[in-house]
């Protein structure tokens, strides 16, 4: 229903003069992803409209930024132990990218870098006092790990053009995503340059019993711990009564 | 069926966690051990963050040990006096352990220490128990049983001060001995995240000469108090206790424990011991292989939020 509503709004928008003043308008089917006990991922749809039928599009989804520690095992006295590590800050917890054409075809390397398009351009903040080759090695491993977890895109997805001015793209949220604010930014590109962009905010949060438990754990830690212990002892006692055989 | 874990921030298969709890609970009831050395590595293998695995499994230890203590209590197999002395030692050990943990983390040696100690303890005790069990199957085994336990043979242990009478165990020994065992267990709970039952139980049987049935009940009571303390510590200091994961482990665990306690009546002492030796040695060798064989993936990732 919501998707249908968006389509109607967007189609109406085609005929409204003030909408024509903005070269790019987007909306997503939901701005709120609730993680409950049965959460197994979510799928949303981004709809957009542009007044440039021959313009190209790029959509980036970026999760909340955090710090990642990547460790490497080194053979020391015959044992493989975690002996080297690198700390990266400003790493998005989720990254996905889609475009209407291959990135290299619409922008040159410098423009790609300036706009931060693609996994290679994600600006992680490496720890200081490490050599460039070291940083690159750890950076590459970090991206591979995140791709393995399904949190970083493996490649660029295709944006579907519904009509000359209307487009659509699917956003998949895997079940192990970090909670927080996600930014969904759409870029309109023409003649090797970004001429307009529009950002939608998406909130991924825990809800229901899951949310209550997390809240309890964070705001009332001592009580939460005692409750868990009490629950454990009660479970042990109940099972004992049930299985009792005198 | 999948369920989302609020603190671990990931989804897991309900059946997998229930079965893990049940298997560990079974061994817990059978041998009077906590089984943390089985749960923690397996949870980490499933992709659960190590801190959450260690923090959560202490509640499962609570449930299985509570269930076990009650079963042994009815048969009067708990030496409360012994347990209290061990618990006092255990509290001191837990506090000393957290100081040690912090110091080692600062120096950057904590991973190395944990990995190596795990392998040493598991392979060491597993190997010793295996040797002991094999000997007991040999025909000339009887005379080794007639030998008095170490603390009665050894002058140093025999002459230690603060002698106490432990009526239920029929022992008159220095309180420092069970206190030291408790202290060691507390150290291992806070540094390695394991209840160390597999170490305590043989020491109490072979070195102190406590009746084996009394050992299981007493060690479980000591484990109940230590793990409850550890669970509250993990919940308050690191907030790494996942209630949903804990509940699944507990449900599986308490059911498994009851079957384990029943199986303990059927499986004879030395058969049970050889079985435990095989399990401990198996986990130890598996972890040793991880240290020695060239890893497929040299990198590991930890997300801070």
Short mmCIF file of C-alpha atoms in Angstrom, two decimals, chain B:
data_model
loop_
_atom_site.label_atom_id
_atom_site.label_comp_id
_atom_site.label_asym_id
_atom_site.label_seq_id
_atom_site.Cartn_x
_atom_site.Cartn_y
_atom_site.Cartn_z
CA UNK B 1 13.79 -21.39 13.55
CA UNK B 2 15.78 -18.20 13.89
CA UNK B 3 15.78 -15.87 16.87
CA UNK B 4 17.44 -12.47 17.24
CA UNK B 5 19.85 -12.00 20.16
CA UNK B 6 19.51 -8.44 21.52
CA UNK B 7 22.98 -8.04 23.07
CA UNK B 8 24.97 -10.10 20.54
CA UNK B 9 23.05 -8.18 17.83
CA UNK B 10 22.68 -11.17 15.52
CA UNK B 11 20.26 -13.99 14.70
CA UNK B 12 20.92 -17.62 15.61
CA UNK B 13 19.22 -20.97 15.01
CA UNK B 14 17.18 -21.84 18.13
CA UNK B 15 17.71 -25.61 17.74
CA UNK B 16 21.51 -25.24 17.59
CA UNK B 17 21.72 -23.35 20.88
CA UNK B 18 19.21 -25.67 22.61
CA UNK B 19 21.20 -28.75 21.58
CA UNK B 20 24.48 -27.18 22.66
CA UNK B 21 22.91 -26.42 26.06
CA UNK B 22 21.56 -29.96 26.34
CA UNK B 23 24.86 -31.67 25.48
CA UNK B 24 26.84 -29.50 27.89
CA UNK B 25 24.14 -29.96 30.57
CA UNK B 26 24.35 -33.74 30.16
CA UNK B 27 28.10 -33.75 30.83
CA UNK B 28 27.55 -31.32 33.67
CA UNK B 29 25.14 -33.70 35.40
CA UNK B 30 27.27 -36.72 34.64
CA UNK B 31 30.66 -35.46 35.77
CA UNK B 32 29.83 -32.54 38.06
CA UNK B 33 31.66 -30.10 35.79
CA UNK B 34 30.39 -26.80 34.45
CA UNK B 35 31.26 -27.39 30.83
CA UNK B 36 32.26 -23.79 30.12
CA UNK B 37 35.28 -25.10 28.22
CA UNK B 38 32.81 -26.65 25.75
CA UNK B 39 30.23 -23.84 25.52
CA UNK B 40 32.51 -20.85 25.11
CA UNK B 41 34.56 -22.07 22.10
CA UNK B 42 31.41 -23.37 20.37
CA UNK B 43 29.51 -20.08 20.80
CA UNK B 44 32.50 -18.19 19.39
CA UNK B 45 32.61 -20.67 16.50
CA UNK B 46 28.95 -19.78 15.77
CA UNK B 47 30.01 -16.15 15.35
CA UNK B 48 28.89 -14.81 18.71
CA UNK B 49 31.31 -12.14 19.98
CA UNK B 50 33.77 -13.69 22.47
CA UNK B 51 32.87 -11.22 25.23
CA UNK B 52 29.16 -12.07 24.91
CA UNK B 53 29.90 -15.81 24.84
CA UNK B 54 31.93 -15.63 28.07
CA UNK B 55 29.49 -13.22 29.75
CA UNK B 56 26.41 -15.26 28.88
CA UNK B 57 27.60 -18.77 29.51
CA UNK B 58 28.14 -17.94 33.19
CA UNK B 59 24.32 -17.84 33.59
CA UNK B 60 24.07 -21.29 32.05
CA UNK B 61 26.65 -22.47 34.58
CA UNK B 62 24.32 -21.02 37.24
CA UNK B 63 21.32 -22.98 36.02
CA UNK B 64 23.04 -26.32 35.48
CA UNK B 65 24.93 -26.08 38.78
CA UNK B 66 21.74 -25.08 40.66
CA UNK B 67 19.92 -28.05 39.19
CA UNK B 68 22.83 -30.36 40.00
CA UNK B 69 23.25 -29.03 43.55
CA UNK B 70 19.57 -29.68 44.30
CA UNK B 71 19.77 -33.23 42.98
CA UNK B 72 22.89 -33.92 45.07
CA UNK B 73 21.47 -32.06 48.08
CA UNK B 74 18.62 -34.53 48.49
CA UNK B 75 21.13 -37.35 48.61
CA UNK B 76 23.21 -35.39 51.17
CA UNK B 77 26.13 -35.24 48.79
CA UNK B 78 27.06 -31.61 49.53
CA UNK B 79 29.75 -30.73 52.06
CA UNK B 80 28.65 -27.20 52.93
CA UNK B 81 31.62 -26.46 55.15
CA UNK B 82 34.03 -27.41 52.37
CA UNK B 83 32.02 -25.40 49.84
CA UNK B 84 32.03 -22.25 52.02
CA UNK B 85 35.82 -22.41 52.42
CA UNK B 86 36.21 -22.89 48.66
CA UNK B 87 33.80 -20.01 47.91
CA UNK B 88 35.80 -17.62 50.12
CA UNK B 89 38.95 -18.60 48.20
CA UNK B 90 36.97 -18.28 44.97
CA UNK B 91 35.90 -14.68 45.65
CA UNK B 92 39.50 -13.64 46.31
CA UNK B 93 40.55 -15.47 43.14
CA UNK B 94 37.85 -13.78 41.04
CA UNK B 95 38.93 -10.32 42.18
CA UNK B 96 42.66 -11.11 41.70
CA UNK B 97 41.78 -12.53 38.28
CA UNK B 98 40.05 -9.39 37.06
CA UNK B 99 43.09 -7.32 38.12
CA UNK B 100 45.35 -9.76 36.27
CA UNK B 101 43.05 -9.69 33.22
CA UNK B 102 43.24 -5.89 33.08
CA UNK B 103 47.03 -5.87 33.50
CA UNK B 104 47.51 -8.46 30.74
CA UNK B 105 45.12 -6.57 28.42
CA UNK B 106 47.13 -3.37 28.92
CA UNK B 107 50.35 -5.18 28.07
CA UNK B 108 48.67 -6.74 25.01
CA UNK B 109 49.35 -10.31 26.11
CA UNK B 110 45.82 -11.38 27.03
CA UNK B 111 45.07 -13.24 23.77
CA UNK B 112 48.33 -15.16 23.91
CA UNK B 113 47.90 -16.05 27.57
CA UNK B 114 44.30 -17.22 27.10
CA UNK B 115 45.09 -19.32 24.01
CA UNK B 116 48.13 -21.02 25.53
CA UNK B 117 46.61 -21.58 28.99
CA UNK B 118 43.47 -23.12 27.50
CA UNK B 119 45.53 -25.65 25.57
CA UNK B 120 47.88 -26.39 28.48
CA UNK B 121 45.09 -26.92 31.00
CA UNK B 122 42.88 -29.01 28.74
CA UNK B 123 45.64 -31.19 27.31
CA UNK B 124 47.34 -31.49 30.72
CA UNK B 125 44.30 -32.59 32.71
CA UNK B 126 42.88 -34.61 29.81
CA UNK B 127 46.16 -36.47 29.41
CA UNK B 128 46.54 -37.12 33.12
CA UNK B 129 42.99 -38.37 33.47
CA UNK B 130 43.43 -40.57 30.42
CA UNK B 131 46.58 -42.12 31.89
CA UNK B 132 44.82 -42.65 35.21
CA UNK B 133 41.77 -44.27 33.58
CA UNK B 134 43.83 -46.59 31.39
CA UNK B 135 45.75 -47.69 34.48
CA UNK B 136 42.51 -48.46 36.30
CA UNK B 137 41.53 -50.88 33.54
CA UNK B 138 44.76 -52.82 33.93
CA UNK B 139 44.74 -55.85 36.28
CA UNK B 140 47.19 -54.46 38.86
CA UNK B 141 45.05 -51.39 39.40
CA UNK B 142 43.84 -52.25 42.91
CA UNK B 143 46.95 -51.29 44.85
CA UNK B 144 46.93 -47.74 43.46
CA UNK B 145 43.49 -47.27 45.04
CA UNK B 146 44.82 -48.37 48.41
CA UNK B 147 47.43 -45.60 48.47
CA UNK B 148 46.36 -42.71 50.74
CA UNK B 149 45.69 -39.38 48.94
CA UNK B 150 48.52 -36.91 48.43
CA UNK B 151 47.71 -34.55 51.30
CA UNK B 152 47.96 -37.36 53.80
CA UNK B 153 51.23 -38.69 52.37
CA UNK B 154 52.92 -35.33 51.88
CA UNK B 155 54.42 -33.69 55.00
CA UNK B 156 54.02 -30.15 53.69
CA UNK B 157 50.26 -30.45 53.10
CA UNK B 158 49.78 -32.45 56.29
CA UNK B 159 51.48 -29.83 58.48
CA UNK B 160 49.67 -26.77 57.10
CA UNK B 161 47.96 -24.66 59.80
CA UNK B 162 44.22 -23.85 60.28
CA UNK B 163 43.12 -27.47 60.40
CA UNK B 164 39.39 -27.93 60.10
CA UNK B 165 37.12 -30.92 60.51
CA UNK B 166 34.94 -31.61 57.49
CA UNK B 167 32.53 -34.13 58.93
CA UNK B 168 30.54 -34.87 55.81
CA UNK B 169 33.66 -35.71 53.84
CA UNK B 170 35.24 -37.43 56.87
CA UNK B 171 38.36 -35.29 56.53
CA UNK B 172 40.54 -33.36 58.97
CA UNK B 173 42.68 -31.07 56.84
CA UNK B 174 43.98 -27.51 56.68
CA UNK B 175 41.37 -25.00 55.42
CA UNK B 176 44.13 -23.53 53.25
CA UNK B 177 43.91 -26.49 50.85
CA UNK B 178 40.24 -26.14 49.76
CA UNK B 179 40.71 -22.35 49.99
CA UNK B 180 43.59 -22.52 47.50
CA UNK B 181 41.57 -24.74 45.17
CA UNK B 182 38.71 -22.21 45.29
CA UNK B 183 41.15 -19.38 44.63
CA UNK B 184 42.52 -21.15 41.57
CA UNK B 185 38.96 -21.75 40.32
CA UNK B 186 38.07 -18.08 40.83
CA UNK B 187 41.20 -17.01 38.90
CA UNK B 188 40.23 -19.26 36.00
CA UNK B 189 36.63 -18.04 35.94
CA UNK B 190 37.67 -14.42 35.60
CA UNK B 191 40.69 -14.85 33.30
CA UNK B 192 39.62 -17.76 31.11
CA UNK B 193 35.84 -17.67 31.53
CA UNK B 194 35.65 -21.32 32.55
CA UNK B 195 34.38 -22.89 35.76
CA UNK B 196 37.42 -25.18 35.93
CA UNK B 197 35.36 -28.11 37.27
CA UNK B 198 37.44 -30.45 35.13
CA UNK B 199 40.48 -29.38 37.18
CA UNK B 200 38.85 -29.12 40.61
CA UNK B 201 37.04 -32.46 40.59
CA UNK B 202 40.12 -34.65 39.99
CA UNK B 203 42.18 -32.63 42.49
CA UNK B 204 39.56 -33.12 45.18
CA UNK B 205 39.24 -36.83 44.47
CA UNK B 206 42.89 -37.75 43.99
CA UNK B 207 44.75 -35.21 46.11
CA UNK B 208 42.40 -34.57 49.02
CA UNK B 209 40.74 -37.95 49.01
CA UNK B 210 37.18 -36.67 49.23
CA UNK B 211 34.46 -39.22 48.39
CA UNK B 212 33.76 -38.78 44.62
CA UNK B 213 29.98 -38.34 45.06
CA UNK B 214 30.58 -35.66 47.69
CA UNK B 215 33.01 -33.92 45.32
CA UNK B 216 30.41 -33.52 42.57
CA UNK B 217 27.82 -31.95 44.89
CA UNK B 218 30.34 -29.69 46.63
CA UNK B 219 32.05 -28.55 43.43
CA UNK B 220 28.64 -27.72 41.96
CA UNK B 221 27.68 -25.57 44.96
CA UNK B 222 30.99 -23.73 44.70
CA UNK B 223 30.41 -23.30 40.95
CA UNK B 224 26.86 -22.00 41.54
CA UNK B 225 28.08 -19.17 43.76
CA UNK B 226 31.13 -18.32 41.64
CA UNK B 227 29.19 -18.29 38.36
CA UNK B 228 26.35 -16.18 39.83
CA UNK B 229 28.99 -13.69 40.97
CA UNK B 230 30.64 -13.76 37.53
CA UNK B 231 27.29 -13.31 35.72
CA UNK B 232 26.45 -10.18 37.72
CA UNK B 233 30.01 -8.88 37.16
CA UNK B 234 29.74 -9.38 33.38
CA UNK B 235 26.27 -7.76 33.28
CA UNK B 236 27.38 -4.66 35.18
CA UNK B 237 30.94 -4.06 33.98
CA UNK B 238 30.85 -5.08 30.30
CA UNK B 239 27.11 -5.48 29.60
CA UNK B 240 27.86 -8.67 27.71
CA UNK B 241 25.12 -10.87 29.17
CA UNK B 242 22.57 -11.77 26.50
CA UNK B 243 19.32 -12.83 28.19
CA UNK B 244 17.83 -14.51 25.10
CA UNK B 245 20.98 -16.55 24.46
CA UNK B 246 21.18 -17.35 28.18
CA UNK B 247 17.57 -18.55 28.26
CA UNK B 248 18.10 -20.90 25.31
CA UNK B 249 21.28 -22.33 26.82
CA UNK B 250 19.56 -22.70 30.19
CA UNK B 251 16.50 -24.53 28.83
CA UNK B 252 18.70 -26.97 26.95
CA UNK B 253 21.09 -27.17 29.89
CA UNK B 254 18.67 -28.00 32.71
CA UNK B 255 17.07 -30.80 30.69
CA UNK B 256 20.48 -32.22 29.75
CA UNK B 257 21.66 -32.05 33.37
CA UNK B 258 18.83 -34.24 34.64
CA UNK B 259 19.65 -36.91 32.09
CA UNK B 260 23.31 -36.60 33.02
CA UNK B 261 22.57 -37.15 36.72
CA UNK B 262 20.58 -40.29 35.81
CA UNK B 263 23.29 -41.51 33.46
CA UNK B 264 25.79 -41.12 36.31
CA UNK B 265 24.06 -44.02 38.08
CA UNK B 266 24.39 -46.28 35.06
CA UNK B 267 27.84 -45.34 33.78
CA UNK B 268 30.53 -46.70 36.08
CA UNK B 269 33.11 -44.39 37.62
CA UNK B 270 36.07 -45.38 35.50
CA UNK B 271 34.06 -45.48 32.26
CA UNK B 272 32.76 -41.98 33.04
CA UNK B 273 36.29 -40.81 33.77
CA UNK B 274 37.69 -42.16 30.52
CA UNK B 275 34.80 -40.51 28.64
CA UNK B 276 35.51 -37.16 30.30
CA UNK B 277 39.22 -37.58 29.58
CA UNK B 278 38.47 -38.16 25.89
CA UNK B 279 36.25 -35.06 25.70
CA UNK B 280 38.71 -32.78 27.49
CA UNK B 281 41.65 -34.08 25.47
CA UNK B 282 39.62 -33.71 22.25
CA UNK B 283 38.78 -30.06 22.87
CA UNK B 284 42.36 -29.40 24.01
CA UNK B 285 43.90 -30.98 20.91
CA UNK B 286 41.43 -29.15 18.65
CA UNK B 287 42.45 -25.82 20.19
CA UNK B 288 46.13 -26.83 19.97
CA UNK B 289 45.66 -27.58 16.26
CA UNK B 290 44.24 -24.06 15.77
CA UNK B 291 47.47 -22.69 17.23
CA UNK B 292 49.86 -24.87 15.24
CA UNK B 293 48.28 -25.38 11.80
CA UNK B 294 48.59 -22.46 9.38
CA UNK B 295 45.20 -20.65 9.64
CA UNK B 296 43.03 -20.34 6.53
CA UNK B 297 42.25 -16.78 7.49
CA UNK B 298 44.91 -14.81 9.29
CA UNK B 299 42.63 -11.89 10.03
CA UNK B 300 39.92 -11.45 12.61
CA UNK B 301 37.62 -8.51 13.11
CA UNK B 302 36.18 -6.93 16.24
CA UNK B 303 33.58 -4.18 16.02
CA UNK B 304 33.46 -1.55 18.76
CA UNK B 305 30.29 0.38 19.26
#
